[in-house]
C-alpha cells in the first residue's frame, strides 16, 4: 500500500490541478540554516552605523546614506538598483539644554521632539507642573497651568509586542494639550522601558490652530526626580530647545532579485534607512535594512531564482514621515504587481511569530512554512496580518496584502530613539535568526503562485 501510495503521489505531481508553482521546502530549509551562519547582515549593519552614523531625512548624512545604499545593494548583487527621490519638509535639531535652577541648580538631560518649535533663543525659565498621567493633563481645565512648564511622567510597560509602546506613546504627542492649559513648554518622560538617563526622542505633533509650544523628552530618572522635587515645593527649570525646518529631498533606494518565471509579480520587503539623530540608528532601523538585504542576497545566489521578483526597499523617511506615502505615489499605477509587502522595523531581536494574509497558510504551496520556521522558535499565527510596518501602511491601505514577522520587543524600547541605539546593543545571533526567518519565508512566498489578495 505504501508503494502504491508513493506511486500515486508521483502521478499527482504531474497533474495540472497541482499548484503550478510551489517553492521546494528543502531549499527553504537550506536557506534558513545557511542564514544562521551568515555574517552578511551584521557586516551591513556595522558598515552603515560606523561609516554613515545617524541619518535623519533632510540631513547631509541622508545623502551619504543614499550613496552607501546604492553601492551596497550593487555589491550584494541586486539588479535594477535605483533611487526614488521625494520632497519633504525636514526638521533638524540644533542646540538643546535644560537645568534645574531652583531650589538647587543641577543639569537635566533633554532631547527635543521632532517637529517641535524652538524656544526663544535665550530659552524659557519657569516653574514645572508634574502630572503622573496624560489623562491628568487632559482633565486639567483650560488655563490651569498658565506660565508653567508641564511635565507628564507616565511610565511605559515592558511587553514582548508593541502594546506597551502603543499605550504610552500618546504622551509624546500632547504639547497642544499642555498649550490649552496655558503652559509655555511641554516635557514628557521618555517613552522608554529603560532607567538610563539618555532621553528618547520621536516625532510630536500639534493639534488644530492652537498655539505651538516647544516639546521635549526627559530621561526617565530626570522625570522621576522632577516629580519627587515638585512634591516638596516649587521647582524652576531653564529649557532651551533649538531646531530648524528645511525644504529637503529624501530618497528611497531599492534593488531586485529578479524572478525566474513571473518577474512582474513582486514581493516588496525592506527597512527604513533614515534614523533619529542621537544614536547611530542600529536597531531603528539599520537592522531592518541589513536583515532584508541579507535574506534576499541568500536567495539571489541560488542557482535558480524564485518565480517572483523580490524587491528590497530601503525607505528614506519613516521617522519624520513621508516615505510610505511617497512609495504609494511612485508606484500607484503598478500596485497590482505587488503581490505581498512587509517591513522589518522593530529592532534585531528574535522573531517569535509569523502573520500572513488571511488563508495563506492553508494553501498547499505554503503549508510547510510553519514547520520550516518552527525550529527558529517562531509560531505561525492564525490571525491574519493587519500591519506590515509603517512604510507599507499606505500601499496596504491601497490594497496590497502584507505579512509580518513579529520581533521580540522586550529590550527594544530600552534603546530606541536614544543615544544608545548603536551597534553595541545588537546581538549577532538574534540578528541571524531574523535573516533565517525572512530568507525562508521570502523564498516560499516568491517561489509560489499564491494570490494573497484572494483571501480565505
Ligand atoms: Zn523604525
Tab-separated table of C-alpha atoms and ligand atoms in Angstrom:
chain	number	residue	atom	x	y	z
A	1	UNK	CA	0.000	0.000	0.000
A	2	UNK	CA	2.813	2.333	0.822
A	3	UNK	CA	4.462	1.693	-2.522
A	4	UNK	CA	1.202	2.292	-4.352
A	5	UNK	CA	0.777	5.475	-2.332
A	6	UNK	CA	4.220	6.701	-3.289
A	7	UNK	CA	3.494	5.867	-6.904
A	8	UNK	CA	0.177	7.680	-6.819
A	9	UNK	CA	1.881	10.727	-5.265
A	10	UNK	CA	4.374	10.750	-8.122
A	11	UNK	CA	1.497	10.847	-10.604
A	12	UNK	CA	-0.297	13.580	-8.758
A	13	UNK	CA	2.756	15.807	-9.198
A	14	UNK	CA	2.238	15.644	-12.965
A	15	UNK	CA	-1.418	16.631	-12.868
A	16	UNK	CA	-2.273	20.209	-13.828
A	17	UNK	CA	-4.535	20.509	-10.758
A	18	UNK	CA	-1.444	20.517	-8.543
A	19	UNK	CA	-0.146	24.033	-7.845
A	20	UNK	CA	1.796	25.237	-10.864
A	21	UNK	CA	4.384	26.895	-8.656
A	22	UNK	CA	5.435	25.869	-5.180
A	23	UNK	CA	8.791	26.502	-3.507
A	24	UNK	CA	10.830	23.479	-2.560
A	25	UNK	CA	10.763	23.187	1.267
A	26	UNK	CA	14.237	21.609	1.231
A	27	UNK	CA	15.632	24.762	-0.385
A	28	UNK	CA	13.891	26.937	2.222
A	29	UNK	CA	15.403	24.816	4.991
A	30	UNK	CA	18.863	25.145	3.442
A	31	UNK	CA	18.439	28.940	3.219
A	32	UNK	CA	17.311	29.043	6.844
A	33	UNK	CA	20.323	27.079	8.071
A	34	UNK	CA	22.759	28.955	5.860
A	35	UNK	CA	21.428	32.270	7.259
A	36	UNK	CA	22.088	31.133	10.829
A	37	UNK	CA	25.820	31.092	9.992
A	38	UNK	CA	25.881	34.071	7.608
A	39	UNK	CA	27.717	37.224	8.789
A	40	UNK	CA	26.344	39.396	5.953
A	41	UNK	CA	23.633	41.240	7.935
A	42	UNK	CA	25.984	42.145	10.758
A	43	UNK	CA	28.532	43.372	8.208
A	44	UNK	CA	25.926	45.595	6.525
A	45	UNK	CA	24.863	46.991	9.894
A	46	UNK	CA	28.435	47.605	11.012
A	47	UNK	CA	29.138	49.426	7.755
A	48	UNK	CA	26.001	51.617	7.899
A	49	UNK	CA	26.296	52.572	11.564
A	50	UNK	CA	30.031	53.228	11.566
A	51	UNK	CA	30.565	54.717	8.091
A	52	UNK	CA	27.368	56.798	7.906
A	53	UNK	CA	26.179	57.116	11.522
A	54	UNK	CA	22.919	58.944	12.331
A	55	UNK	CA	20.970	59.873	9.189
A	56	UNK	CA	17.814	61.924	9.671
A	57	UNK	CA	15.909	62.643	6.456
A	58	UNK	CA	16.979	66.038	5.146
A	59	UNK	CA	20.436	65.924	6.747
A	60	UNK	CA	23.732	65.766	4.812
A	61	UNK	CA	24.172	62.252	6.258
A	62	UNK	CA	20.969	61.108	4.493
A	63	UNK	CA	22.620	61.886	1.159
A	64	UNK	CA	25.670	59.843	2.144
A	65	UNK	CA	23.325	57.028	3.245
A	66	UNK	CA	21.694	57.113	-0.212
A	67	UNK	CA	25.048	56.662	-1.936
A	68	UNK	CA	26.046	53.974	0.575
A	69	UNK	CA	22.808	52.101	-0.149
A	70	UNK	CA	23.271	52.150	-3.923
A	71	UNK	CA	26.865	50.900	-3.573
A	72	UNK	CA	25.898	48.246	-1.003
A	73	UNK	CA	22.936	46.907	-2.988
A	74	UNK	CA	25.060	46.733	-6.122
A	75	UNK	CA	27.874	44.947	-4.272
A	76	UNK	CA	25.362	42.449	-2.856
A	77	UNK	CA	24.339	41.532	-6.405
A	78	UNK	CA	20.905	43.145	-6.652
A	79	UNK	CA	19.726	44.322	-10.069
A	80	UNK	CA	17.552	47.322	-11.029
A	81	UNK	CA	19.200	49.263	-8.181
A	82	UNK	CA	17.723	52.747	-8.239
A	83	UNK	CA	16.828	55.795	-6.163
A	84	UNK	CA	13.363	57.319	-5.831
A	85	UNK	CA	13.534	60.956	-4.686
A	86	UNK	CA	10.746	62.847	-2.942
A	87	UNK	CA	10.408	66.254	-1.387
A	88	UNK	CA	9.932	66.755	2.308
A	89	UNK	CA	9.965	69.481	4.924
A	90	UNK	CA	12.657	68.238	7.280
A	91	UNK	CA	13.020	69.056	10.970
A	92	UNK	CA	16.619	69.170	12.178
A	93	UNK	CA	17.880	69.553	15.729
A	94	UNK	CA	20.141	72.382	16.878
A	95	UNK	CA	21.486	73.181	20.359
A	96	UNK	CA	19.458	71.982	23.346
A	97	UNK	CA	19.859	72.158	27.115
A	98	UNK	CA	17.907	72.030	30.364
A	99	UNK	CA	18.739	72.699	34.013
A	100	UNK	CA	17.001	72.928	37.340
A	101	UNK	CA	17.601	76.477	38.560
A	102	UNK	CA	15.724	76.283	41.904
A	103	UNK	CA	15.597	75.048	44.601
A	104	UNK	CA	19.112	73.671	43.859
A	105	UNK	CA	20.812	74.050	40.475
A	106	UNK	CA	21.627	70.853	38.612
A	107	UNK	CA	21.643	69.690	34.995
A	108	UNK	CA	18.836	67.783	33.253
A	109	UNK	CA	19.242	65.639	30.146
A	110	UNK	CA	16.738	66.582	27.441
A	111	UNK	CA	16.036	65.954	23.748
A	112	UNK	CA	13.639	67.988	21.652
A	113	UNK	CA	10.855	66.068	19.961
A	114	UNK	CA	10.714	66.000	16.158
A	115	UNK	CA	8.525	68.782	14.677
A	116	UNK	CA	8.791	70.802	17.906
A	117	UNK	CA	9.001	74.555	17.597
A	118	UNK	CA	12.034	76.212	19.196
A	119	UNK	CA	12.096	78.098	22.457
A	120	UNK	CA	13.178	81.752	22.217
A	121	UNK	CA	16.976	81.857	21.686
A	122	UNK	CA	17.547	82.659	25.345
A	123	UNK	CA	15.324	79.737	26.429
A	124	UNK	CA	12.433	79.627	28.895
A	125	UNK	CA	12.688	79.694	32.681
A	126	UNK	CA	9.534	78.665	34.517
A	127	UNK	CA	8.087	76.559	37.306
A	128	UNK	CA	7.198	72.964	36.446
A	129	UNK	CA	3.898	71.170	36.995
A	130	UNK	CA	4.415	67.392	37.091
A	131	UNK	CA	1.468	65.127	36.220
A	132	UNK	CA	1.557	61.358	36.674
A	133	UNK	CA	-0.545	60.565	33.612
A	134	UNK	CA	-1.557	62.016	30.267
A	135	UNK	CA	-5.182	61.686	31.386
A	136	UNK	CA	-4.454	64.088	34.264
A	137	UNK	CA	-3.298	66.668	31.718
A	138	UNK	CA	-6.375	66.074	29.564
A	139	UNK	CA	-8.610	66.531	32.609
A	140	UNK	CA	-6.999	69.852	33.590
A	141	UNK	CA	-9.161	72.921	32.889
A	142	UNK	CA	-8.200	75.433	30.205
A	143	UNK	CA	-5.639	77.880	31.576
A	144	UNK	CA	-4.880	75.715	34.650
A	145	UNK	CA	-1.095	75.795	34.159
A	146	UNK	CA	-0.614	79.279	32.757
A	147	UNK	CA	3.041	80.277	32.571
A	148	UNK	CA	4.290	76.841	33.697
A	149	UNK	CA	6.265	74.053	32.019
A	150	UNK	CA	4.087	70.933	32.049
A	151	UNK	CA	5.820	67.578	32.623
A	152	UNK	CA	3.909	64.307	32.058
A	153	UNK	CA	5.675	61.458	33.891
A	154	UNK	CA	3.633	58.442	32.781
A	155	UNK	CA	5.697	55.214	32.742
A	156	UNK	CA	5.710	52.651	29.943
A	157	UNK	CA	5.011	48.929	30.431
A	158	UNK	CA	7.577	46.440	29.077
A	159	UNK	CA	5.881	43.951	26.722
A	160	UNK	CA	7.054	41.437	24.126
A	161	UNK	CA	4.965	43.068	21.434
A	162	UNK	CA	4.361	46.742	20.737
A	163	UNK	CA	1.386	47.086	23.064
A	164	UNK	CA	3.352	48.737	25.898
A	165	UNK	CA	4.643	51.341	23.476
A	166	UNK	CA	1.256	51.877	21.852
A	167	UNK	CA	-0.287	52.533	25.264
A	168	UNK	CA	2.373	55.063	26.277
A	169	UNK	CA	3.292	56.906	23.092
A	170	UNK	CA	0.355	59.330	23.114
A	171	UNK	CA	2.189	61.334	25.785
A	172	UNK	CA	4.734	62.309	23.128
A	173	UNK	CA	2.036	63.930	21.022
A	174	UNK	CA	0.466	66.093	23.720
A	175	UNK	CA	2.056	69.590	23.500
A	176	UNK	CA	-1.265	71.012	22.311
A	177	UNK	CA	-2.982	69.646	25.436
A	178	UNK	CA	-0.380	71.440	27.534
A	179	UNK	CA	-0.770	74.618	25.458
A	180	UNK	CA	-4.511	74.529	26.151
A	181	UNK	CA	-3.749	74.804	29.854
A	182	UNK	CA	-1.612	77.898	29.214
A	183	UNK	CA	1.767	76.128	29.527
A	184	UNK	CA	4.886	77.736	27.995
A	185	UNK	CA	6.511	74.380	27.140
A	186	UNK	CA	5.824	70.647	27.381
A	187	UNK	CA	8.104	67.834	28.545
A	188	UNK	CA	7.288	64.135	28.544
A	189	UNK	CA	9.022	61.310	30.371
A	190	UNK	CA	10.779	59.393	27.584
A	191	UNK	CA	8.635	56.677	26.023
A	192	UNK	CA	11.113	54.097	27.278
A	193	UNK	CA	11.430	50.996	29.446
A	194	UNK	CA	14.969	51.898	30.493
A	195	UNK	CA	16.211	53.581	33.643
A	196	UNK	CA	19.128	55.042	31.717
A	197	UNK	CA	19.402	58.792	31.771
A	198	UNK	CA	19.605	59.213	27.984
A	199	UNK	CA	16.316	60.648	26.709
A	200	UNK	CA	14.368	59.091	23.831
A	201	UNK	CA	13.187	61.403	21.074
A	202	UNK	CA	10.461	60.807	18.479
A	203	UNK	CA	8.021	62.840	16.477
A	204	UNK	CA	5.415	65.052	18.083
A	205	UNK	CA	2.522	66.936	16.535
A	206	UNK	CA	0.315	69.917	17.152
A	207	UNK	CA	-3.467	69.850	17.032
A	208	UNK	CA	-5.504	72.334	15.038
A	209	UNK	CA	-4.821	76.035	15.123
A	210	UNK	CA	-3.883	76.325	18.818
A	211	UNK	CA	-0.599	77.815	19.993
A	212	UNK	CA	2.509	75.716	19.340
A	213	UNK	CA	4.756	75.365	22.367
A	214	UNK	CA	8.210	73.714	22.476
A	215	UNK	CA	8.173	69.995	23.329
A	216	UNK	CA	10.926	67.711	24.594
A	217	UNK	CA	11.617	64.408	26.328
A	218	UNK	CA	13.424	63.910	29.623
A	219	UNK	CA	15.284	60.747	30.540
A	220	UNK	CA	13.318	58.536	32.928
A	221	UNK	CA	15.461	59.337	36.044
A	222	UNK	CA	15.192	63.091	35.432
A	223	UNK	CA	11.410	62.949	35.040
A	224	UNK	CA	11.184	60.981	38.303
A	225	UNK	CA	13.482	63.470	40.023
A	226	UNK	CA	11.306	66.415	38.957
A	227	UNK	CA	8.214	64.610	40.277
A	228	UNK	CA	9.992	63.975	43.581
A	229	UNK	CA	11.171	67.584	43.954
A	230	UNK	CA	7.878	69.124	42.825
A	231	UNK	CA	6.076	67.174	45.557
A	232	UNK	CA	8.174	69.096	48.098
A	233	UNK	CA	7.786	72.618	46.740
A	234	UNK	CA	8.160	74.865	43.690
A	235	UNK	CA	10.779	73.778	41.127
A	236	UNK	CA	12.004	76.118	38.415
A	237	UNK	CA	13.838	74.905	35.332
A	238	UNK	CA	15.516	76.517	32.360
A	239	UNK	CA	14.802	74.950	28.970
A	240	UNK	CA	16.385	75.760	25.628
A	241	UNK	CA	15.352	73.765	22.543
A	242	UNK	CA	16.542	74.954	19.139
A	243	UNK	CA	15.768	73.391	15.762
A	244	UNK	CA	15.069	74.411	12.185
A	245	UNK	CA	12.990	73.286	9.221
A	246	UNK	CA	14.357	72.915	5.684
A	247	UNK	CA	12.835	72.055	2.317
A	248	UNK	CA	14.771	68.906	1.539
A	249	UNK	CA	14.922	65.873	-0.727
A	250	UNK	CA	14.666	62.368	0.715
A	251	UNK	CA	15.482	59.122	-1.063
A	252	UNK	CA	14.122	55.602	-1.058
A	253	UNK	CA	16.518	53.073	-2.575
A	254	UNK	CA	15.564	49.690	-3.990
A	255	UNK	CA	17.099	46.670	-5.705
A	256	UNK	CA	15.782	43.370	-7.048
A	257	UNK	CA	16.326	39.648	-7.070
A	258	UNK	CA	14.655	39.203	-10.441
A	259	UNK	CA	12.056	36.463	-10.665
A	260	UNK	CA	12.834	33.482	-12.900
A	261	UNK	CA	9.293	32.731	-14.114
A	262	UNK	CA	6.896	35.555	-13.211
A	263	UNK	CA	9.208	38.573	-12.690
A	264	UNK	CA	6.322	41.058	-12.977
A	265	UNK	CA	4.932	39.696	-9.707
A	266	UNK	CA	6.824	41.467	-6.944
A	267	UNK	CA	7.308	40.802	-3.242
A	268	UNK	CA	8.317	44.076	-1.563
A	269	UNK	CA	10.369	43.847	1.632
A	270	UNK	CA	12.782	46.103	3.488
A	271	UNK	CA	13.537	48.503	6.292
A	272	UNK	CA	13.955	52.255	6.627
A	273	UNK	CA	17.372	53.778	6.149
A	274	UNK	CA	16.653	57.093	7.870
A	275	UNK	CA	17.149	57.258	11.634
A	276	UNK	CA	16.892	59.614	14.559
A	277	UNK	CA	19.991	61.625	15.321
A	278	UNK	CA	21.120	60.816	18.899
A	279	UNK	CA	22.371	57.265	18.214
A	280	UNK	CA	23.544	55.561	15.039
A	281	UNK	CA	20.216	54.000	14.079
A	282	UNK	CA	21.382	50.410	14.563
A	283	UNK	CA	18.150	48.801	15.786
A	284	UNK	CA	15.938	51.541	14.290
A	285	UNK	CA	16.252	50.655	11.590
A	286	UNK	CA	19.661	49.752	10.260
A	287	UNK	CA	18.733	46.249	11.392
A	288	UNK	CA	15.722	46.119	9.054
A	289	UNK	CA	17.902	47.258	6.157
A	290	UNK	CA	20.531	44.629	6.999
A	291	UNK	CA	18.079	41.772	7.639
A	292	UNK	CA	16.081	42.254	4.442
A	293	UNK	CA	19.158	42.745	2.255
A	294	UNK	CA	21.000	39.755	3.730
A	295	UNK	CA	17.932	37.497	3.390
A	296	UNK	CA	17.335	38.489	-0.235
A	297	UNK	CA	21.041	38.128	-1.055
A	298	UNK	CA	20.999	34.487	0.053
A	299	UNK	CA	18.040	33.876	-2.253
A	300	UNK	CA	19.769	35.828	-5.043
A	301	UNK	CA	22.768	33.477	-5.059
A	302	UNK	CA	20.622	30.351	-5.510
A	303	UNK	CA	21.253	28.571	-8.836
A	304	UNK	CA	17.631	29.335	-9.774
A	305	UNK	CA	15.835	32.450	-8.568
A	306	UNK	CA	12.277	32.056	-7.233
A	307	UNK	CA	9.485	32.623	-9.756
A	308	UNK	CA	8.584	36.064	-8.471
A	309	UNK	CA	10.812	39.119	-8.061
A	310	UNK	CA	11.913	40.039	-4.526
A	311	UNK	CA	12.341	43.806	-4.262
A	312	UNK	CA	14.394	45.051	-1.316
A	313	UNK	CA	13.459	48.604	-0.363
A	314	UNK	CA	15.296	50.978	1.966
A	315	UNK	CA	12.656	53.601	2.740
A	316	UNK	CA	14.053	57.091	3.202
A	317	UNK	CA	11.886	58.935	5.736
A	318	UNK	CA	9.990	56.833	8.241
A	319	UNK	CA	10.836	58.656	11.452
A	320	UNK	CA	9.589	62.073	10.424
A	321	UNK	CA	7.157	60.614	7.922
A	322	UNK	CA	6.776	60.653	4.180
A	323	UNK	CA	8.435	57.574	2.683
A	324	UNK	CA	5.360	55.320	2.857
A	325	UNK	CA	3.179	57.905	1.116
A	326	UNK	CA	5.918	58.637	-1.427
A	327	UNK	CA	6.202	54.916	-2.213
A	328	UNK	CA	2.462	54.707	-2.857
A	329	UNK	CA	2.599	57.805	-5.059
A	330	UNK	CA	5.535	56.478	-7.102
A	331	UNK	CA	4.012	53.007	-7.588
A	332	UNK	CA	0.252	53.557	-7.596
A	333	UNK	CA	-0.097	52.626	-11.260
A	334	UNK	CA	1.521	49.223	-10.654
A	335	UNK	CA	0.221	48.243	-7.213
A	336	UNK	CA	-1.415	45.174	-8.777
A	337	UNK	CA	2.054	43.776	-9.443
A	338	UNK	CA	2.984	43.884	-5.744
A	339	UNK	CA	1.739	40.518	-4.516
A	340	UNK	CA	2.853	40.957	-0.894
A	341	UNK	CA	4.751	43.514	1.197
A	342	UNK	CA	6.403	43.679	4.600
A	343	UNK	CA	8.922	45.685	6.605
A	344	UNK	CA	11.352	44.728	9.370
A	345	UNK	CA	11.221	47.675	11.789
A	346	UNK	CA	11.246	46.573	15.420
A	347	UNK	CA	14.929	46.012	16.032
A	348	UNK	CA	17.117	42.959	15.761
A	349	UNK	CA	15.948	40.564	18.473
A	350	UNK	CA	14.385	37.182	17.729
A	351	UNK	CA	11.287	36.837	15.613
A	352	UNK	CA	8.640	34.885	17.521
A	353	UNK	CA	5.565	34.984	15.286
A	354	UNK	CA	4.604	34.936	11.617
A	355	UNK	CA	1.388	36.507	10.378
A	356	UNK	CA	0.261	36.142	6.777
A	357	UNK	CA	-2.737	37.372	4.791
A	358	UNK	CA	-5.936	35.528	5.596
A	359	UNK	CA	-5.948	31.906	4.449
A	360	UNK	CA	-2.404	31.996	3.007
A	361	UNK	CA	-1.016	29.286	5.282
A	362	UNK	CA	-3.852	26.942	4.306
A	363	UNK	CA	-2.683	26.984	0.679
A	364	UNK	CA	-0.807	23.820	-0.346
A	365	UNK	CA	2.103	25.937	-1.614
A	366	UNK	CA	2.730	27.382	1.859
A	367	UNK	CA	1.520	24.728	4.235
A	368	UNK	CA	5.115	23.627	5.005
A	369	UNK	CA	6.185	27.142	6.046
A	370	UNK	CA	5.177	26.889	9.739
A	371	UNK	CA	7.266	23.706	10.120
A	372	UNK	CA	10.220	25.380	8.389
A	373	UNK	CA	10.073	28.276	10.876
A	374	UNK	CA	9.276	26.229	13.994
A	375	UNK	CA	12.925	25.273	14.763
A	376	UNK	CA	13.617	29.039	14.968
A	377	UNK	CA	11.001	29.198	17.775
A	378	UNK	CA	8.606	31.051	15.503
A	379	UNK	CA	4.878	30.449	15.865
A	380	UNK	CA	2.597	30.822	12.886
A	381	UNK	CA	-0.441	32.841	13.867
A	382	UNK	CA	-3.968	32.052	12.768
A	383	UNK	CA	-4.674	35.758	12.936
A	384	UNK	CA	-4.244	37.482	9.579
A	385	UNK	CA	-1.534	40.153	9.316
A	386	UNK	CA	-3.033	43.597	9.803
A	387	UNK	CA	0.118	45.715	9.933
A	388	UNK	CA	3.163	45.131	7.758
A	389	UNK	CA	5.161	48.153	9.003
A	390	UNK	CA	4.892	51.937	8.778
A	391	UNK	CA	6.373	52.229	5.285
A	392	UNK	CA	3.984	49.685	3.734
A	393	UNK	CA	0.902	51.036	5.501
A	394	UNK	CA	-0.024	53.355	2.611
A	395	UNK	CA	0.226	50.637	-0.056
A	396	UNK	CA	-1.568	48.224	2.290
A	397	UNK	CA	-4.483	50.653	2.586
A	398	UNK	CA	-4.460	50.847	-1.202
A	399	UNK	CA	-4.943	47.082	-1.441
A	400	UNK	CA	-1.517	45.425	-1.231
A	401	UNK	CA	-1.549	42.392	1.124
A	402	UNK	CA	1.030	42.378	3.922
A	403	UNK	CA	2.902	39.873	6.046
A	404	UNK	CA	4.508	40.390	9.451
A	405	UNK	CA	7.382	38.616	11.177
A	406	UNK	CA	6.975	39.908	14.722
A	407	UNK	CA	10.171	40.585	16.655
A	408	UNK	CA	10.630	40.345	20.406
A	409	UNK	CA	10.390	43.989	21.524
A	410	UNK	CA	11.170	43.315	25.211
A	411	UNK	CA	14.539	45.142	25.020
A	412	UNK	CA	13.795	47.393	22.079
A	413	UNK	CA	12.300	50.330	23.973
A	414	UNK	CA	15.280	50.496	26.339
A	415	UNK	CA	17.261	51.976	23.444
A	416	UNK	CA	15.078	53.081	20.545
A	417	UNK	CA	15.290	56.790	19.529
A	418	UNK	CA	18.063	57.349	22.108
A	419	UNK	CA	21.839	57.814	22.072
A	420	UNK	CA	22.113	54.126	22.979
A	421	UNK	CA	20.724	52.898	19.651
A	422	UNK	CA	24.131	51.705	18.483
A	423	UNK	CA	25.738	48.514	17.170
A	424	UNK	CA	26.795	47.620	20.728
A	425	UNK	CA	23.243	46.521	21.615
A	426	UNK	CA	22.789	44.249	18.582
A	427	UNK	CA	23.022	40.530	19.343
A	428	UNK	CA	24.537	38.923	16.210
A	429	UNK	CA	22.915	35.541	16.963
A	430	UNK	CA	19.426	37.027	17.122
A	431	UNK	CA	20.141	39.170	14.053
A	432	UNK	CA	20.935	35.997	12.084
A	433	UNK	CA	17.720	34.345	13.348
A	434	UNK	CA	15.846	37.239	11.717
A	435	UNK	CA	17.684	36.705	8.433
A	436	UNK	CA	16.889	32.983	8.565
A	437	UNK	CA	13.177	33.636	9.071
A	438	UNK	CA	12.951	36.205	6.299
A	439	UNK	CA	15.035	34.143	3.848
A	440	UNK	CA	12.892	31.016	4.273
A	441	UNK	CA	9.620	32.961	4.217
A	442	UNK	CA	10.530	35.138	1.233
A	443	UNK	CA	11.709	32.138	-0.740
A	444	UNK	CA	8.488	30.163	-0.150
A	445	UNK	CA	6.299	33.170	-0.940
A	446	UNK	CA	8.262	34.255	-4.017
A	447	UNK	CA	8.530	30.773	-5.497
A	448	UNK	CA	4.766	30.279	-5.327
A	449	UNK	CA	1.743	31.398	-7.289
A	450	UNK	CA	-0.422	32.105	-4.242
A	451	UNK	CA	-2.765	35.029	-4.784
A	452	UNK	CA	-2.700	36.788	-1.403
A	453	UNK	CA	-5.489	39.099	-2.476
A	454	UNK	CA	-7.910	36.208	-2.809
A	455	UNK	CA	-8.462	35.842	0.954
A	456	UNK	CA	-9.849	32.863	2.809
B	1	LIG	ZN1	11.791	52.462	12.780
